[in-house]
Amino acid sequence: MSKTHLTEQKFSDFALHPKVIEALENKGFHNCTPIQALALPLTLANRDVAGQAQTGTGKTMAFLTSTFHYLLSHPVPENRQVNQPRALIMAPTRELAVQIHSDAEPLAQSTGLKLGLAYGGDGYDKQLKVLESGVDILIGTTGRLIDYAKQNHINLGAIQVVVLDEADRMYDLGFIKDIRWLFRRMPPVTQRLNMLFSATLSYRVRELAFEQMNNAEYVEVEPEQKTGHRIQEELFYPSNEEKMRLLQTLIEEEWPDRAIIFANTKHRCEDIWGHLAADGHRVGLLTGDVAQKKRLRILEEFTRGDLDILVATDVAARGLHIPLVTHVFNYDLPDDCEDYVHRIGRTGRAGESGHSISLACEDYALNLSAIETYIGHSIPVSKYKTEALLSELPPPKRLTRSRPGNGPRRNGGASRGNRRRTG
């Protein structure tokens, strides 16, 4: 982490359980981020917390540190059964649940607490086998959690800690009834530590906190600007006919180490993937139609650097903790202003710099005014010359005939300097 991203507050300054401190220091975590410095004094005093912070500010480690400390510092409930986890962490998407589980593993190894993971799509029996052996901390999506609970594979009667991550996204995806169903099967709010984290603490999120938390303390880390000051934003106005050529020219010109391209529909994402794959880029596709095992594999390949580009719908816009994303391309300007912030928040994280490039085409340029009003500033405009765009590009690959990421990276280095844009 960059020092500019951290506070002077150290984890070792808090009365955290020694095993938690050991795990954090082994992973190189010494100083707190602002949200961690605000939340930990409250959770260590057994106070409920509803926290707001921009993505990439360390809120996951804030609630994981609090959860592990609480379980290590409090006795196991009497007569607890093997199917009763002590902590439940709920996430809106399986990708986020998997990421939280991955972040929790070093703490679990150091402390001896057992982790469980529950998400839909696949892996039902594999997940169930882990649960049947008994877990201390269960991380999952609401649908699969309810499925296991209804079949008595898990019982929430011994929950001591509950975390709701990306609460606003839970509302957006229509999961609020599921959340309330799960809460009703837990001990009363006064008998557990409750944490809620959200990119925005809207009225409906605060209402949920009032219902399901015990006089929660609200902590907020307000960014200097909604889009983060380390993100360089740039905007182009292409015609629909030139939009794909402009994207491919920009990729050749920028030569990003790791980029995410967002589009508004799965069909548009598939089209973008087809053009880039045909052009020789190492590119993966992430939409709701991609099978679960394949989604996880693509994310792993992108995180490892086996893929340079990920084309995604907004299913991937929140919660994914992918380090060192250098560029975000908004092939389509989103209809929802918040989605713009969440998309470009994939880059410029944890003190790193990033570059966001948006294409305001004929179909979506009308969204720009609302986006700029929401973020509080105009996005700098760059111009391009039509004659400088790539031409004679190969026809796009069809998704059914090839797999993302098989081709070598296009070797465009020799001609990059001849396609510089103006403005």
PDB file of C-alpha atoms in Angstrom, residues 5-250:
ATOM      1  CA  HIS A   5      -3.300   5.863   1.460  1.00  0.00           C
ATOM      2  CA  LEU A   6      -2.679   5.105   5.136  1.00  0.00           C
ATOM      3  CA  THR A   7      -3.073   6.864   8.469  1.00  0.00           C
ATOM      4  CA  GLU A   8      -0.582   7.106  11.312  1.00  0.00           C
ATOM      5  CA  GLN A   9      -2.765   4.699  13.310  1.00  0.00           C
ATOM      6  CA  LYS A  10      -1.196   1.248  13.590  1.00  0.00           C
ATOM      7  CA  PHE A  11      -3.053  -2.021  14.084  1.00  0.00           C
ATOM      8  CA  SER A  12      -0.675  -2.766  16.941  1.00  0.00           C
ATOM      9  CA  ASP A  13      -1.942   0.355  18.748  1.00  0.00           C
ATOM     10  CA  PHE A  14      -5.290  -1.371  19.264  1.00  0.00           C
ATOM     11  CA  ALA A  15      -5.955  -4.063  21.850  1.00  0.00           C
ATOM     12  CA  LEU A  16      -6.420  -6.658  19.120  1.00  0.00           C
ATOM     13  CA  HIS A  17      -5.976 -10.353  19.818  1.00  0.00           C
ATOM     14  CA  PRO A  18      -2.276 -11.253  19.372  1.00  0.00           C
ATOM     15  CA  LYS A  19      -3.066 -13.853  16.692  1.00  0.00           C
ATOM     16  CA  VAL A  20      -4.910 -11.225  14.669  1.00  0.00           C
ATOM     17  CA  ILE A  21      -1.965  -8.817  14.949  1.00  0.00           C
ATOM     18  CA  GLU A  22       0.387 -11.607  13.876  1.00  0.00           C
ATOM     19  CA  ALA A  23      -1.700 -12.423  10.809  1.00  0.00           C
ATOM     20  CA  LEU A  24      -1.939  -8.780   9.767  1.00  0.00           C
ATOM     21  CA  GLU A  25       1.785  -8.160  10.137  1.00  0.00           C
ATOM     22  CA  ASN A  26       2.627 -11.346   8.244  1.00  0.00           C
ATOM     23  CA  LYS A  27       0.618  -9.948   5.322  1.00  0.00           C
ATOM     24  CA  GLY A  28       2.348  -6.569   5.557  1.00  0.00           C
ATOM     25  CA  PHE A  29      -0.547  -4.695   7.162  1.00  0.00           C
ATOM     26  CA  HIS A  30       0.863  -2.298   9.755  1.00  0.00           C
ATOM     27  CA  ASN A  31      -0.919   1.049   9.372  1.00  0.00           C
ATOM     28  CA  CYS A  32      -4.689   1.462   9.117  1.00  0.00           C
ATOM     29  CA  THR A  33      -6.609   3.003   6.266  1.00  0.00           C
ATOM     30  CA  PRO A  34      -9.045   5.764   7.318  1.00  0.00           C
ATOM     31  CA  ILE A  35     -12.093   3.480   7.457  1.00  0.00           C
ATOM     32  CA  GLN A  36     -10.162   0.946   9.553  1.00  0.00           C
ATOM     33  CA  ALA A  37      -8.964   3.642  11.949  1.00  0.00           C
ATOM     34  CA  LEU A  38     -12.555   4.820  12.414  1.00  0.00           C
ATOM     35  CA  ALA A  39     -14.278   1.441  12.681  1.00  0.00           C
ATOM     36  CA  LEU A  40     -11.909  -0.588  14.870  1.00  0.00           C
ATOM     37  CA  PRO A  41     -12.181   1.514  18.060  1.00  0.00           C
ATOM     38  CA  LEU A  42     -15.942   0.997  17.907  1.00  0.00           C
ATOM     39  CA  THR A  43     -16.021  -2.722  17.127  1.00  0.00           C
ATOM     40  CA  LEU A  44     -13.355  -3.429  19.749  1.00  0.00           C
ATOM     41  CA  ALA A  45     -15.704  -1.767  22.235  1.00  0.00           C
ATOM     42  CA  ASN A  46     -18.482  -4.102  21.012  1.00  0.00           C
ATOM     43  CA  ARG A  47     -20.293  -1.237  19.284  1.00  0.00           C
ATOM     44  CA  ASP A  48     -22.203  -1.808  16.042  1.00  0.00           C
ATOM     45  CA  VAL A  49     -20.867   0.023  12.984  1.00  0.00           C
ATOM     46  CA  ALA A  50     -22.441   1.204   9.728  1.00  0.00           C
ATOM     47  CA  GLY A  51     -19.572   2.352   7.550  1.00  0.00           C
ATOM     48  CA  GLN A  52     -19.374   4.262   4.302  1.00  0.00           C
ATOM     49  CA  ALA A  53     -16.201   4.409   2.247  1.00  0.00           C
ATOM     50  CA  GLN A  54     -15.145   4.423  -1.367  1.00  0.00           C
ATOM     51  CA  THR A  55     -14.296   1.053  -2.836  1.00  0.00           C
ATOM     52  CA  GLY A  56     -10.667   0.079  -2.377  1.00  0.00           C
ATOM     53  CA  THR A  57     -10.292   1.806   0.995  1.00  0.00           C
ATOM     54  CA  GLY A  58      -9.823  -1.297   3.135  1.00  0.00           C
ATOM     55  CA  LYS A  59     -13.326  -1.857   4.472  1.00  0.00           C
ATOM     56  CA  THR A  60     -13.057  -5.626   3.934  1.00  0.00           C
ATOM     57  CA  MET A  61     -10.071  -5.855   6.258  1.00  0.00           C
ATOM     58  CA  ALA A  62     -11.891  -3.595   8.721  1.00  0.00           C
ATOM     59  CA  PHE A  63     -14.743  -6.040   9.198  1.00  0.00           C
ATOM     60  CA  LEU A  64     -12.568  -9.159   8.935  1.00  0.00           C
ATOM     61  CA  THR A  65     -10.206  -7.887  11.638  1.00  0.00           C
ATOM     62  CA  SER A  66     -13.187  -7.040  13.843  1.00  0.00           C
ATOM     63  CA  THR A  67     -14.823 -10.418  13.252  1.00  0.00           C
ATOM     64  CA  PHE A  68     -11.767 -12.521  14.047  1.00  0.00           C
ATOM     65  CA  HIS A  69     -10.944 -10.457  17.124  1.00  0.00           C
ATOM     66  CA  TYR A  70     -14.480 -10.726  18.474  1.00  0.00           C
ATOM     67  CA  LEU A  71     -14.664 -14.506  18.065  1.00  0.00           C
ATOM     68  CA  LEU A  72     -11.255 -15.011  19.671  1.00  0.00           C
ATOM     69  CA  SER A  73     -12.150 -12.713  22.559  1.00  0.00           C
ATOM     70  CA  HIS A  74     -15.590 -14.120  23.364  1.00  0.00           C
ATOM     71  CA  PRO A  75     -16.526 -17.630  24.510  1.00  0.00           C
ATOM     72  CA  VAL A  76     -18.232 -20.064  22.184  1.00  0.00           C
ATOM     73  CA  PRO A  77     -22.011 -20.142  22.847  1.00  0.00           C
ATOM     74  CA  GLU A  78     -23.107 -22.943  25.145  1.00  0.00           C
ATOM     75  CA  ASN A  79     -24.526 -26.037  23.456  1.00  0.00           C
ATOM     76  CA  ARG A  80     -23.421 -24.816  20.032  1.00  0.00           C
ATOM     77  CA  GLN A  81     -23.981 -27.474  17.374  1.00  0.00           C
ATOM     78  CA  VAL A  82     -21.643 -28.414  14.528  1.00  0.00           C
ATOM     79  CA  ASN A  83     -23.972 -26.805  11.969  1.00  0.00           C
ATOM     80  CA  GLN A  84     -23.967 -23.463  13.775  1.00  0.00           C
ATOM     81  CA  PRO A  85     -21.423 -20.894  12.541  1.00  0.00           C
ATOM     82  CA  ARG A  86     -20.420 -18.140  14.946  1.00  0.00           C
ATOM     83  CA  ALA A  87     -20.168 -15.390  12.325  1.00  0.00           C
ATOM     84  CA  LEU A  88     -21.995 -14.713   9.069  1.00  0.00           C
ATOM     85  CA  ILE A  89     -20.707 -12.414   6.324  1.00  0.00           C
ATOM     86  CA  MET A  90     -23.215 -11.688   3.543  1.00  0.00           C
ATOM     87  CA  ALA A  91     -22.190 -10.386   0.108  1.00  0.00           C
ATOM     88  CA  PRO A  92     -24.300  -9.465  -2.930  1.00  0.00           C
ATOM     89  CA  THR A  93     -22.340 -11.478  -5.508  1.00  0.00           C
ATOM     90  CA  ARG A  94     -20.493 -14.767  -5.560  1.00  0.00           C
ATOM     91  CA  GLU A  95     -17.358 -13.021  -6.849  1.00  0.00           C
ATOM     92  CA  LEU A  96     -17.318 -10.753  -3.824  1.00  0.00           C
ATOM     93  CA  ALA A  97     -17.987 -13.676  -1.476  1.00  0.00           C
ATOM     94  CA  VAL A  98     -15.048 -15.574  -2.988  1.00  0.00           C
ATOM     95  CA  GLN A  99     -12.821 -12.498  -2.652  1.00  0.00           C
ATOM     96  CA  ILE A 100     -13.758 -11.972   0.997  1.00  0.00           C
ATOM     97  CA  HIS A 101     -13.037 -15.646   1.675  1.00  0.00           C
ATOM     98  CA  SER A 102      -9.628 -15.277   0.022  1.00  0.00           C
ATOM     99  CA  ASP A 103      -8.839 -12.185   2.115  1.00  0.00           C
ATOM    100  CA  ALA A 104      -9.902 -14.038   5.275  1.00  0.00           C
ATOM    101  CA  GLU A 105      -7.734 -17.112   4.705  1.00  0.00           C
ATOM    102  CA  PRO A 106      -4.483 -15.676   6.176  1.00  0.00           C
ATOM    103  CA  LEU A 107      -6.378 -14.688   9.328  1.00  0.00           C
ATOM    104  CA  ALA A 108      -7.947 -18.133   9.526  1.00  0.00           C
ATOM    105  CA  GLN A 109      -4.577 -19.845   9.163  1.00  0.00           C
ATOM    106  CA  SER A 110      -3.075 -17.747  11.939  1.00  0.00           C
ATOM    107  CA  THR A 111      -6.002 -18.016  14.352  1.00  0.00           C
ATOM    108  CA  GLY A 112      -7.262 -21.546  13.738  1.00  0.00           C
ATOM    109  CA  LEU A 113     -10.815 -20.370  13.063  1.00  0.00           C
ATOM    110  CA  LYS A 114     -12.509 -22.297  10.268  1.00  0.00           C
ATOM    111  CA  LEU A 115     -13.995 -20.662   7.176  1.00  0.00           C
ATOM    112  CA  GLY A 116     -16.950 -21.728   5.069  1.00  0.00           C
ATOM    113  CA  LEU A 117     -18.097 -20.420   1.694  1.00  0.00           C
ATOM    114  CA  ALA A 118     -21.615 -20.607   0.254  1.00  0.00           C
ATOM    115  CA  TYR A 119     -22.627 -19.204  -3.125  1.00  0.00           C
ATOM    116  CA  GLY A 120     -24.929 -20.260  -5.938  1.00  0.00           C
ATOM    117  CA  GLY A 121     -24.099 -21.459  -9.413  1.00  0.00           C
ATOM    118  CA  ASP A 122     -22.066 -24.565  -8.660  1.00  0.00           C
ATOM    119  CA  GLY A 123     -20.070 -26.329  -5.957  1.00  0.00           C
ATOM    120  CA  TYR A 124     -23.107 -27.263  -3.866  1.00  0.00           C
ATOM    121  CA  ASP A 125     -21.775 -30.572  -2.559  1.00  0.00           C
ATOM    122  CA  LYS A 126     -18.218 -29.285  -2.118  1.00  0.00           C
ATOM    123  CA  GLN A 127     -19.435 -26.335  -0.063  1.00  0.00           C
ATOM    124  CA  LEU A 128     -21.768 -28.552   1.939  1.00  0.00           C
ATOM    125  CA  LYS A 129     -18.949 -30.954   2.813  1.00  0.00           C
ATOM    126  CA  VAL A 130     -17.019 -28.095   4.436  1.00  0.00           C
ATOM    127  CA  LEU A 131     -20.090 -26.923   6.333  1.00  0.00           C
ATOM    128  CA  GLU A 132     -20.808 -30.407   7.653  1.00  0.00           C
ATOM    129  CA  SER A 133     -17.370 -30.466   9.287  1.00  0.00           C
ATOM    130  CA  GLY A 134     -18.235 -27.267  11.158  1.00  0.00           C
ATOM    131  CA  VAL A 135     -17.175 -23.676  10.444  1.00  0.00           C
ATOM    132  CA  ASP A 136     -16.684 -20.628  12.639  1.00  0.00           C
ATOM    133  CA  ILE A 137     -17.142 -17.978   9.949  1.00  0.00           C
ATOM    134  CA  LEU A 138     -19.523 -18.468   7.029  1.00  0.00           C
ATOM    135  CA  ILE A 139     -19.220 -16.181   4.006  1.00  0.00           C
ATOM    136  CA  GLY A 140     -21.840 -16.303   1.300  1.00  0.00           C
ATOM    137  CA  THR A 141     -24.613 -14.991  -0.895  1.00  0.00           C
ATOM    138  CA  THR A 142     -28.139 -14.884   0.441  1.00  0.00           C
ATOM    139  CA  GLY A 143     -29.762 -17.381  -1.919  1.00  0.00           C
ATOM    140  CA  ARG A 144     -27.400 -20.255  -1.160  1.00  0.00           C
ATOM    141  CA  LEU A 145     -27.403 -19.395   2.557  1.00  0.00           C
ATOM    142  CA  ILE A 146     -31.197 -19.639   2.668  1.00  0.00           C
ATOM    143  CA  ASP A 147     -31.073 -22.917   0.739  1.00  0.00           C
ATOM    144  CA  TYR A 148     -28.710 -24.463   3.289  1.00  0.00           C
ATOM    145  CA  ALA A 149     -30.695 -23.017   6.201  1.00  0.00           C
ATOM    146  CA  LYS A 150     -34.018 -24.388   4.963  1.00  0.00           C
ATOM    147  CA  GLN A 151     -32.475 -27.854   4.712  1.00  0.00           C
ATOM    148  CA  ASN A 152     -30.969 -27.522   8.209  1.00  0.00           C
ATOM    149  CA  HIS A 153     -27.440 -27.778   6.880  1.00  0.00           C
ATOM    150  CA  ILE A 154     -26.768 -24.554   8.767  1.00  0.00           C
ATOM    151  CA  ASN A 155     -28.441 -23.040  11.807  1.00  0.00           C
ATOM    152  CA  LEU A 156     -28.009 -19.357  12.630  1.00  0.00           C
ATOM    153  CA  GLY A 157     -28.977 -19.604  16.276  1.00  0.00           C
ATOM    154  CA  ALA A 158     -25.396 -19.209  17.534  1.00  0.00           C
ATOM    155  CA  ILE A 159     -24.363 -16.202  15.432  1.00  0.00           C
ATOM    156  CA  GLN A 160     -22.191 -13.778  17.414  1.00  0.00           C
ATOM    157  CA  VAL A 161     -21.050 -11.535  14.553  1.00  0.00           C
ATOM    158  CA  VAL A 162     -22.903 -10.554  11.382  1.00  0.00           C
ATOM    159  CA  VAL A 163     -21.550  -8.478   8.500  1.00  0.00           C
ATOM    160  CA  LEU A 164     -23.497  -7.083   5.569  1.00  0.00           C
ATOM    161  CA  ASP A 165     -21.147  -5.933   2.819  1.00  0.00           C
ATOM    162  CA  GLU A 166     -22.192  -3.702  -0.090  1.00  0.00           C
ATOM    163  CA  ALA A 167     -25.608  -3.110   1.485  1.00  0.00           C
ATOM    164  CA  ASP A 168     -26.689  -0.678  -1.222  1.00  0.00           C
ATOM    165  CA  ARG A 169     -25.912  -3.287  -3.861  1.00  0.00           C
ATOM    166  CA  MET A 170     -28.089  -5.764  -1.954  1.00  0.00           C
ATOM    167  CA  TYR A 171     -31.000  -3.406  -2.470  1.00  0.00           C
ATOM    168  CA  ASP A 172     -30.156  -2.895  -6.142  1.00  0.00           C
ATOM    169  CA  LEU A 173     -30.215  -6.656  -6.745  1.00  0.00           C
ATOM    170  CA  GLY A 174     -33.461  -7.191  -4.840  1.00  0.00           C
ATOM    171  CA  PHE A 175     -31.991  -9.241  -1.977  1.00  0.00           C
ATOM    172  CA  ILE A 176     -33.450  -7.279   0.914  1.00  0.00           C
ATOM    173  CA  LYS A 177     -36.202  -9.831   1.655  1.00  0.00           C
ATOM    174  CA  ASP A 178     -33.583 -12.587   1.789  1.00  0.00           C
ATOM    175  CA  ILE A 179     -31.485 -10.528   4.195  1.00  0.00           C
ATOM    176  CA  ARG A 180     -34.412 -10.003   6.532  1.00  0.00           C
ATOM    177  CA  TRP A 181     -35.251 -13.735   6.359  1.00  0.00           C
ATOM    178  CA  LEU A 182     -31.726 -14.573   7.523  1.00  0.00           C
ATOM    179  CA  PHE A 183     -31.714 -11.920  10.251  1.00  0.00           C
ATOM    180  CA  ARG A 184     -34.926 -13.332  11.723  1.00  0.00           C
ATOM    181  CA  ARG A 185     -33.150 -16.624  12.370  1.00  0.00           C
ATOM    182  CA  MET A 186     -30.277 -15.088  14.335  1.00  0.00           C
ATOM    183  CA  PRO A 187     -30.078 -14.163  18.013  1.00  0.00           C
ATOM    184  CA  PRO A 188     -31.406 -10.685  18.940  1.00  0.00           C
ATOM    185  CA  VAL A 189     -29.341  -7.705  17.795  1.00  0.00           C
ATOM    186  CA  THR A 190     -28.201  -7.008  21.358  1.00  0.00           C
ATOM    187  CA  GLN A 191     -26.565 -10.448  21.546  1.00  0.00           C
ATOM    188  CA  ARG A 192     -24.285 -10.060  18.544  1.00  0.00           C
ATOM    189  CA  LEU A 193     -21.849  -7.607  16.942  1.00  0.00           C
ATOM    190  CA  ASN A 194     -23.341  -6.116  13.777  1.00  0.00           C
ATOM    191  CA  MET A 195     -21.441  -4.435  10.958  1.00  0.00           C
ATOM    192  CA  LEU A 196     -22.746  -2.946   7.728  1.00  0.00           C
ATOM    193  CA  PHE A 197     -20.612  -1.471   4.978  1.00  0.00           C
ATOM    194  CA  SER A 198     -21.791   0.345   1.895  1.00  0.00           C
ATOM    195  CA  ALA A 199     -20.508   2.675  -0.800  1.00  0.00           C
ATOM    196  CA  THR A 200     -23.425   4.939   0.070  1.00  0.00           C
ATOM    197  CA  LEU A 201     -25.380   5.288   3.306  1.00  0.00           C
ATOM    198  CA  SER A 202     -28.683   6.086   1.626  1.00  0.00           C
ATOM    199  CA  TYR A 203     -31.975   6.397   3.476  1.00  0.00           C
ATOM    200  CA  ARG A 204     -32.900   2.779   2.778  1.00  0.00           C
ATOM    201  CA  VAL A 205     -29.518   1.532   4.002  1.00  0.00           C
ATOM    202  CA  ARG A 206     -29.871   3.575   7.201  1.00  0.00           C
ATOM    203  CA  GLU A 207     -33.368   2.155   7.633  1.00  0.00           C
ATOM    204  CA  LEU A 208     -31.943  -1.364   7.450  1.00  0.00           C
ATOM    205  CA  ALA A 209     -29.276  -0.436   9.997  1.00  0.00           C
ATOM    206  CA  PHE A 210     -31.961   0.897  12.331  1.00  0.00           C
ATOM    207  CA  GLU A 211     -33.938  -2.352  12.002  1.00  0.00           C
ATOM    208  CA  GLN A 212     -31.139  -4.867  12.322  1.00  0.00           C
ATOM    209  CA  MET A 213     -28.434  -3.170  14.403  1.00  0.00           C
ATOM    210  CA  ASN A 214     -28.075  -2.033  17.996  1.00  0.00           C
ATOM    211  CA  ASN A 215     -27.698   1.769  17.954  1.00  0.00           C
ATOM    212  CA  ALA A 216     -25.118   1.597  15.197  1.00  0.00           C
ATOM    213  CA  GLU A 217     -22.408   4.229  14.996  1.00  0.00           C
ATOM    214  CA  TYR A 218     -22.113   5.753  11.524  1.00  0.00           C
ATOM    215  CA  VAL A 219     -18.598   6.222  10.199  1.00  0.00           C
ATOM    216  CA  GLU A 220     -17.921   7.846   6.862  1.00  0.00           C
ATOM    217  CA  VAL A 221     -14.786   8.427   4.849  1.00  0.00           C
ATOM    218  CA  GLU A 222     -15.639  11.133   2.353  1.00  0.00           C
ATOM    219  CA  PRO A 223     -13.413  11.224  -0.733  1.00  0.00           C
ATOM    220  CA  GLU A 224     -12.060  14.525  -1.984  1.00  0.00           C
ATOM    221  CA  GLN A 225     -14.146  13.832  -5.055  1.00  0.00           C
ATOM    222  CA  LYS A 226     -16.426  10.928  -5.834  1.00  0.00           C
ATOM    223  CA  THR A 227     -14.146   9.560  -8.525  1.00  0.00           C
ATOM    224  CA  GLY A 228     -10.920   9.594  -6.490  1.00  0.00           C
ATOM    225  CA  HIS A 229      -8.154  12.110  -7.068  1.00  0.00           C
ATOM    226  CA  ARG A 230      -5.657   9.519  -8.347  1.00  0.00           C
ATOM    227  CA  ILE A 231      -7.790   8.629 -11.371  1.00  0.00           C
ATOM    228  CA  GLN A 232      -7.091  10.494 -14.609  1.00  0.00           C
ATOM    229  CA  GLU A 233     -10.412  10.817 -16.441  1.00  0.00           C
ATOM    230  CA  GLU A 234     -10.723  11.295 -20.193  1.00  0.00           C
ATOM    231  CA  LEU A 235     -13.696  11.505 -22.575  1.00  0.00           C
ATOM    232  CA  PHE A 236     -14.085  11.003 -26.333  1.00  0.00           C
ATOM    233  CA  TYR A 237     -17.068  11.656 -28.600  1.00  0.00           C
ATOM    234  CA  PRO A 238     -16.959   8.927 -31.277  1.00  0.00           C
ATOM    235  CA  SER A 239     -19.612   8.178 -33.848  1.00  0.00           C
ATOM    236  CA  ASN A 240     -21.208   4.752 -33.570  1.00  0.00           C
ATOM    237  CA  GLU A 241     -19.352   3.692 -36.714  1.00  0.00           C
ATOM    238  CA  GLU A 242     -15.943   4.669 -35.310  1.00  0.00           C
ATOM    239  CA  LYS A 243     -16.471   3.580 -31.717  1.00  0.00           C
ATOM    240  CA  MET A 244     -14.918   0.108 -31.958  1.00  0.00           C
ATOM    241  CA  ARG A 245     -11.987   1.338 -34.030  1.00  0.00           C
ATOM    242  CA  LEU A 246     -11.362   4.087 -31.476  1.00  0.00           C
ATOM    243  CA  LEU A 247     -11.387   1.598 -28.607  1.00  0.00           C
ATOM    244  CA  GLN A 248      -8.891  -0.670 -30.345  1.00  0.00           C
ATOM    245  CA  THR A 249      -6.689   2.284 -31.264  1.00  0.00           C
ATOM    246  CA  LEU A 250      -6.699   3.517 -27.670  1.00  0.00           C
TER     247      LEU A 250
END
